[in-house]
Short mmCIF file of C-alpha atoms in Angstrom, two decimals:
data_model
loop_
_atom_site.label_atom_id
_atom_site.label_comp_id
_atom_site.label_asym_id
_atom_site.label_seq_id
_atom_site.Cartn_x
_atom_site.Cartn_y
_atom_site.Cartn_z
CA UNK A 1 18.93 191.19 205.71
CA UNK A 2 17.93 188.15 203.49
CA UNK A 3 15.59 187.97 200.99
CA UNK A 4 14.20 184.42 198.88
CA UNK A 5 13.88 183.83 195.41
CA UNK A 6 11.65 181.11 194.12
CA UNK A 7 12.50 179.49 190.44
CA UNK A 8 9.83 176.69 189.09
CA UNK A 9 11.56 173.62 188.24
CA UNK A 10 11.39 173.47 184.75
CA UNK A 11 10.81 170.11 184.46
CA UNK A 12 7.44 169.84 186.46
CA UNK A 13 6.32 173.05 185.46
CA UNK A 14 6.41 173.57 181.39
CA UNK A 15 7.64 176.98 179.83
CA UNK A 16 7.21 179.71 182.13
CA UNK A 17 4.66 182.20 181.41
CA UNK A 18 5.70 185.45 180.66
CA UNK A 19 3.08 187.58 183.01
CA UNK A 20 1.66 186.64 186.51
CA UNK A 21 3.31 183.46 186.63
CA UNK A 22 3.27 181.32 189.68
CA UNK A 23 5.80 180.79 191.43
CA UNK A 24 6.56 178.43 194.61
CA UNK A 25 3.20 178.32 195.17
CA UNK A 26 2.81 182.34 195.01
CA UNK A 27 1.47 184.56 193.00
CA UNK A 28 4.20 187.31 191.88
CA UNK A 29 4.65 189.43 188.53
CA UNK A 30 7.61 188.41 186.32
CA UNK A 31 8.32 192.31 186.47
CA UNK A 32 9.62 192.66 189.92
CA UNK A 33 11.51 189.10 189.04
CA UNK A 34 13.34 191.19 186.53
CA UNK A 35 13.95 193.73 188.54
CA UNK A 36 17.00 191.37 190.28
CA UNK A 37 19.94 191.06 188.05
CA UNK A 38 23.21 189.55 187.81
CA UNK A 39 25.29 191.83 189.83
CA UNK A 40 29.26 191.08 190.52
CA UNK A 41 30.77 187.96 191.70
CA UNK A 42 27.42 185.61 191.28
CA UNK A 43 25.19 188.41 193.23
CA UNK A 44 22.27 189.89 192.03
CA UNK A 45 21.70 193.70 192.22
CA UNK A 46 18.64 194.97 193.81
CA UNK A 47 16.24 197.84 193.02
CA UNK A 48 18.06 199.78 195.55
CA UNK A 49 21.28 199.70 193.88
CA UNK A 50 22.99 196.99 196.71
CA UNK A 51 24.00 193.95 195.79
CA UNK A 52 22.84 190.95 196.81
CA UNK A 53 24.77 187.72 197.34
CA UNK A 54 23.38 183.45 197.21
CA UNK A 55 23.74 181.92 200.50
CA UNK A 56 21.62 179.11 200.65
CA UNK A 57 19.27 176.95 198.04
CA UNK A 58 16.70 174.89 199.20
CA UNK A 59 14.21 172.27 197.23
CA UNK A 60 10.66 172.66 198.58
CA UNK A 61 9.16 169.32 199.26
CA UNK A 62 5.31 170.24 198.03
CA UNK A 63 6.26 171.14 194.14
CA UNK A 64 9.68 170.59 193.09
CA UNK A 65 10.49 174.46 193.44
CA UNK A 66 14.55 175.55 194.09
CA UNK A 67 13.97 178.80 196.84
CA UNK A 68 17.19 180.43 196.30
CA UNK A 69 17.82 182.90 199.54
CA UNK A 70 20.20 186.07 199.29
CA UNK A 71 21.57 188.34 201.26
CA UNK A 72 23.23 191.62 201.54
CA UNK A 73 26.57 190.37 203.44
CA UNK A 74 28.81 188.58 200.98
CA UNK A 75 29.62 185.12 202.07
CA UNK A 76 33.11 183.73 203.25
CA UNK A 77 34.87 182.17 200.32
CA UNK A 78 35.49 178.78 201.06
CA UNK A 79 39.28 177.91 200.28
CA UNK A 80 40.15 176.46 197.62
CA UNK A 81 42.30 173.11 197.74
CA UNK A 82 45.51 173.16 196.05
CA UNK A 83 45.99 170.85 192.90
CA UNK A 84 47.84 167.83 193.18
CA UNK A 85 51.46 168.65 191.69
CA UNK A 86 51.78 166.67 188.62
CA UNK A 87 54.61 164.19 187.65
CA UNK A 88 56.43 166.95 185.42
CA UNK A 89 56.03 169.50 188.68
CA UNK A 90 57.58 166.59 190.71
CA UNK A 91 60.61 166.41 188.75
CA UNK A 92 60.85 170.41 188.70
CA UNK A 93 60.65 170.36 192.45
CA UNK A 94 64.09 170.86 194.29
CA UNK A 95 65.08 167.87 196.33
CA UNK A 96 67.55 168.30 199.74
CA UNK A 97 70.75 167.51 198.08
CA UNK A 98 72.61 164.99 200.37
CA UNK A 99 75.32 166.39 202.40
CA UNK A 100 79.00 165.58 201.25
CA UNK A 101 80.74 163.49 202.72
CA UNK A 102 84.36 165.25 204.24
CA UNK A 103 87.20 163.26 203.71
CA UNK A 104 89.61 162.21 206.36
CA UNK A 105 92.78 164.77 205.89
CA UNK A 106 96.09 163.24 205.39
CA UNK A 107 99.33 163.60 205.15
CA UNK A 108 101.15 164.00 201.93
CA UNK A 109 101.47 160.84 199.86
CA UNK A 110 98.18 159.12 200.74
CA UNK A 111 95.66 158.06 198.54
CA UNK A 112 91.69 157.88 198.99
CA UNK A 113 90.68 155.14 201.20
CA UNK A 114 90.32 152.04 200.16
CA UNK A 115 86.57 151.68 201.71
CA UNK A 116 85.13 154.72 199.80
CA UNK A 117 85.25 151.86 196.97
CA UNK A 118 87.24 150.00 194.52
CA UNK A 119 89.19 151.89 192.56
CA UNK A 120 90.57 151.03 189.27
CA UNK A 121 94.09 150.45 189.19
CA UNK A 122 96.70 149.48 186.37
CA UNK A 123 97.06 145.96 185.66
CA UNK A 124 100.51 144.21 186.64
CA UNK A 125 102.82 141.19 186.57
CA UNK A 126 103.55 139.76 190.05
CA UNK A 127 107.04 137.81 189.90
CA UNK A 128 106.93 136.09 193.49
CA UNK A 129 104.01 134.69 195.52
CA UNK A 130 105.30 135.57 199.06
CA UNK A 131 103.15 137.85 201.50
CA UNK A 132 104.32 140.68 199.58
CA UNK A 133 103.72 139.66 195.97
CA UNK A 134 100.19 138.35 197.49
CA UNK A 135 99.50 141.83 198.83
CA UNK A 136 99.84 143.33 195.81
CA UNK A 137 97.68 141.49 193.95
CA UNK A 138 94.84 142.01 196.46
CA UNK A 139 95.22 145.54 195.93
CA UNK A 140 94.04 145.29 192.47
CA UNK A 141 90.88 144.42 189.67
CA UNK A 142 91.02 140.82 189.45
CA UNK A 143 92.98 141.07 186.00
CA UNK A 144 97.13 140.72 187.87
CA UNK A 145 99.11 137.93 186.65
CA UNK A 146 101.15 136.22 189.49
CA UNK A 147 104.55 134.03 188.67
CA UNK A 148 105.64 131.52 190.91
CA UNK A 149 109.04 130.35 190.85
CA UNK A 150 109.42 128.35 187.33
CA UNK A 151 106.62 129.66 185.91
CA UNK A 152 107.25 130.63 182.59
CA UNK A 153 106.37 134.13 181.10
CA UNK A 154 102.69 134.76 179.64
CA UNK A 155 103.83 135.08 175.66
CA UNK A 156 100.03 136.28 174.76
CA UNK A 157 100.74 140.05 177.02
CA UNK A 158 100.24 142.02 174.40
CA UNK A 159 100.19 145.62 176.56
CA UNK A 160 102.94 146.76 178.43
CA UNK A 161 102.47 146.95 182.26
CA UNK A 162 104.22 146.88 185.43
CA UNK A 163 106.65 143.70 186.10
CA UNK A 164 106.72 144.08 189.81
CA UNK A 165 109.74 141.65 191.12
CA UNK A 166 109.22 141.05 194.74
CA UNK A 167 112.06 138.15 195.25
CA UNK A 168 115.23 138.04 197.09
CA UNK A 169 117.54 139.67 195.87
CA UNK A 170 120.06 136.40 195.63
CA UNK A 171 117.58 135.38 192.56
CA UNK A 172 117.44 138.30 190.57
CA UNK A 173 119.58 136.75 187.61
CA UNK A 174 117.38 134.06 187.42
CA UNK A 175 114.06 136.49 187.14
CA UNK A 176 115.28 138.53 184.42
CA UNK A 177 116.15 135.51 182.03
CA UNK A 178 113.36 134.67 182.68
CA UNK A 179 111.87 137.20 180.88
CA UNK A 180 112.24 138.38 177.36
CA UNK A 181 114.61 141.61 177.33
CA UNK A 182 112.04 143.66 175.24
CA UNK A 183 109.76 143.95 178.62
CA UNK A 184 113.32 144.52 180.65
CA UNK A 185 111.65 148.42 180.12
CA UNK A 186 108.96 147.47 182.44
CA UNK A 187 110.66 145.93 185.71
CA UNK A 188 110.38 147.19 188.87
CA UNK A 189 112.17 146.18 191.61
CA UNK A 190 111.33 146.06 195.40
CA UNK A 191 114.10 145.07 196.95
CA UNK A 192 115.89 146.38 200.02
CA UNK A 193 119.87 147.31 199.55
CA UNK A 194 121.58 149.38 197.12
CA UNK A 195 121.19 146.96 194.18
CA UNK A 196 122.40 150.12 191.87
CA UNK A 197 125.90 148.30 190.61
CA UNK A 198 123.99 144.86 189.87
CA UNK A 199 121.30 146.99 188.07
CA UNK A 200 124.03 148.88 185.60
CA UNK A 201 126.25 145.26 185.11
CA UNK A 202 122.52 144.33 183.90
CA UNK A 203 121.64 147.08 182.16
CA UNK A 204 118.87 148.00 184.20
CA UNK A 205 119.96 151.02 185.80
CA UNK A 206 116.52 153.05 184.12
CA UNK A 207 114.24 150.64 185.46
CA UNK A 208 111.92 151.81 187.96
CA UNK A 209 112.47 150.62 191.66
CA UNK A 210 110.52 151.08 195.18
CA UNK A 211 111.09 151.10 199.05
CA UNK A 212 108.80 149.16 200.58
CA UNK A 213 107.92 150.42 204.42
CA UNK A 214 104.48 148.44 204.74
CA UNK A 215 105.00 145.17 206.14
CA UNK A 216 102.46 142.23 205.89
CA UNK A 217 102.84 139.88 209.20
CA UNK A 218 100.95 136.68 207.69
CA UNK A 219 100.10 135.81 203.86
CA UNK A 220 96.49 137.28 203.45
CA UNK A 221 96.56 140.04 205.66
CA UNK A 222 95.92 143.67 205.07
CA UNK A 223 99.46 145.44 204.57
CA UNK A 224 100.53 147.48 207.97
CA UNK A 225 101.74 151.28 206.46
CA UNK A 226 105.28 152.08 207.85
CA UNK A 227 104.69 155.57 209.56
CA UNK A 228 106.39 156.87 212.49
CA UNK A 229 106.12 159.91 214.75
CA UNK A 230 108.77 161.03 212.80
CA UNK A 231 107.28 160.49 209.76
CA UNK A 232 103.53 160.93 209.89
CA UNK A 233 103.28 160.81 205.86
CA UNK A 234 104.87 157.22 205.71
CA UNK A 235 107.72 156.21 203.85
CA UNK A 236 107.44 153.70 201.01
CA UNK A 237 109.24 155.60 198.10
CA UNK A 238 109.46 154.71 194.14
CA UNK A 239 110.76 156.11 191.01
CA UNK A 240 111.11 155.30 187.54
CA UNK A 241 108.55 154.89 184.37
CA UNK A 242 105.87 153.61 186.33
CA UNK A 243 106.01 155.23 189.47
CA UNK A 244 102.80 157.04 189.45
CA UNK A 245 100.58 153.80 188.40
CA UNK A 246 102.18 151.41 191.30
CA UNK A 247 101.81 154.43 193.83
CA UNK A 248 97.76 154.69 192.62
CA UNK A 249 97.64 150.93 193.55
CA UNK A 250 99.00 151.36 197.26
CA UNK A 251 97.38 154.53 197.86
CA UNK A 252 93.67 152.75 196.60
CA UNK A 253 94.93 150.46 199.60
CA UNK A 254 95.17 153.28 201.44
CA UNK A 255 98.93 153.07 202.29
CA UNK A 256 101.31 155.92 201.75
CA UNK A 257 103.95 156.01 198.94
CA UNK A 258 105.62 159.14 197.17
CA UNK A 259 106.77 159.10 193.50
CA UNK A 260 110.13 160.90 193.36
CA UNK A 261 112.96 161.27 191.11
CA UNK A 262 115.94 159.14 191.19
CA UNK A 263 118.09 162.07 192.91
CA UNK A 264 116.01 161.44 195.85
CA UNK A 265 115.03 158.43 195.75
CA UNK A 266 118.94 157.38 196.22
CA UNK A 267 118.71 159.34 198.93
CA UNK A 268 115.98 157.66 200.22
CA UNK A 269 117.92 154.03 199.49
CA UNK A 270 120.96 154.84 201.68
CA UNK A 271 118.63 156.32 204.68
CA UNK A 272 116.88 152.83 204.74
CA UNK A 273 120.14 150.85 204.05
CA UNK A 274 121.28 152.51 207.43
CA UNK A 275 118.36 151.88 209.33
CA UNK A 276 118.48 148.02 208.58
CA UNK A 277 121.65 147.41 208.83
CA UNK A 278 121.65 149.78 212.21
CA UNK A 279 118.84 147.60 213.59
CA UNK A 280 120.58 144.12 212.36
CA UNK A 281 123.60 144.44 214.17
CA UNK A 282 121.48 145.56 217.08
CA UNK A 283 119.55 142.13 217.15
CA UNK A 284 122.41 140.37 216.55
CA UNK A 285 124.73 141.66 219.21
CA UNK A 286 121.43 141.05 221.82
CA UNK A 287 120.32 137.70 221.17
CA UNK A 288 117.96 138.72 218.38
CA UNK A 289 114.31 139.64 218.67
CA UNK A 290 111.87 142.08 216.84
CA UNK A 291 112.53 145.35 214.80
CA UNK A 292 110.26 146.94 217.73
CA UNK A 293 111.74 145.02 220.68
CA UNK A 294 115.22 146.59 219.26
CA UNK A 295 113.81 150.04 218.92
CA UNK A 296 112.21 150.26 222.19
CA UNK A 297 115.15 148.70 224.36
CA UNK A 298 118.31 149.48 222.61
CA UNK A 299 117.80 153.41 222.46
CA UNK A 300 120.38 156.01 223.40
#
């Protein structure tokens, strides 16, 4: 059921009269106008006790006049739309975190690749520019120094680093005059051999020394690691005072290298010792040829 209720425009009409006003054109008492009032939710309640609800308003064309209709069946409320979320809500709101990346496993003595980013590394003096001394520098921060042969030592290091010497070993004497016996602390030598008897004559038995089994086949090039079936973890060993900072440099490079104390690193010395000079008197008793040519047709 749906009843109409007629309200004068104000504007158009003046103050409304109190009795027997006119409304929409019809003639109605302001009594049974009163007898509608404001019932819940934006009804009105009838004589009858029911409530009545707005569903429609309408502007007749003739006077001006609003004819409200109502009706006894409450309307369907409309939905409201949701609020935009502000900027503060925004930031509040969770975000998918990304997933983390898994790192490749490895073996025991690796570092963290090399392409997950450049990793900070511990400064160093390079004595020797060969492939290997080259290599070394690559692997760090821009701020190595490299000596060629004859160049003389920087006077203006003023912290102590790594003095990597990667020469043969038939110029040793010359490197360390070269350098003043105060940073004698620092050396560390990569040099195959048992070089243990020159090192005490010198003095240098404390110094800190490594076993290089990465190989670098032009100047340049990325270093190859040295790992076998045998030895999935790689090989390249080194002890002393600054054992753990060199290691952090190759394994940035991602190449293998174990920091060990000097009771096995010896060991380590003498195993390599016999593999070289096993392989050398291989090549030379066959008319020469590769370390892997000699491994692969000389076995027994």
């Amino acid at each position: 059921m749906t009843f109409s209720l007629l309200k004068s425009k104000v504007k158009s009409l003046g103050p409304h009269k109190t009795n027997n006003q006119t409304v929409g054109g019809s003639r109605r008492s302001s009594q049974s106008v009163r007898r509608l009032n404001l019932g819940p939710q934006g009804g009105v309640r009838a004589r009858a006790g029911k409530d009545l609800y707005c569903v429609s308003r309408e502007i007749n064309a003739d006077d001006g006049s609003t004819i409200f209709k109502f009706s006894e069946e409450k309307p369907m409320e409309e939905a409201q739309p949701a609020a935009p979320a502000t900027e503060k809500e925004e930031e509040k709101m969770p975000t998918e975190e990304p997933a983390a990346a898994v790192e490749e496993e490895k073996p025991k003595g690796f570092g963290k690749s090399a392409a997950a980013g450049k990793v900070k590394v511990q400064p160093i003096v390079v004595v020797g520019a060969g492939r290997v001394g080259q290599a070394l520098e690559e692997m760090g921060n821009g701020e190595d120094i490299v000596l060629r042969r004859g160049d003389p030592f920087p006077t203006d290091l003023k912290d102590r680093c790594p003095i990597v010497v990667c020469t043969r070993n038939d110029v040793l004497d010359d490197v360390i005059f070269s350098i003043p016996p105060g940073r004698w602390e620092d050396l560390v030598f990569l040099q195959n051999g048992v070089i243990q008897p020159w090192l005490q004559k010198q003095g240098l038995q404390n110094c800190s020394q490594m076993l290089a089994y990465f190989a670098v086949a032009k100047q340049g090039e990325k270093p190859t690691d040295g790992k076998t079936d045998l030895n999935p973890e790689g090989l390249t060993s080194i002890t002393g005072k600054w054992g753990n900072a060199v290691a952090e440099r190759l394994h940035a490079a991602d190449l293998s290298c174990h920091v060990l104390d000097a009771a096995d690193y010896e060991v380590r010395m003498y195993e390599k010792l016999i593999w070289i000079s096993s392989f050398m008197v291989v090549g030379a008793n066959n008319g020469g040829g590769t370390v892997g040519e000699g491994g692969e047709n000389h076995k027994s």
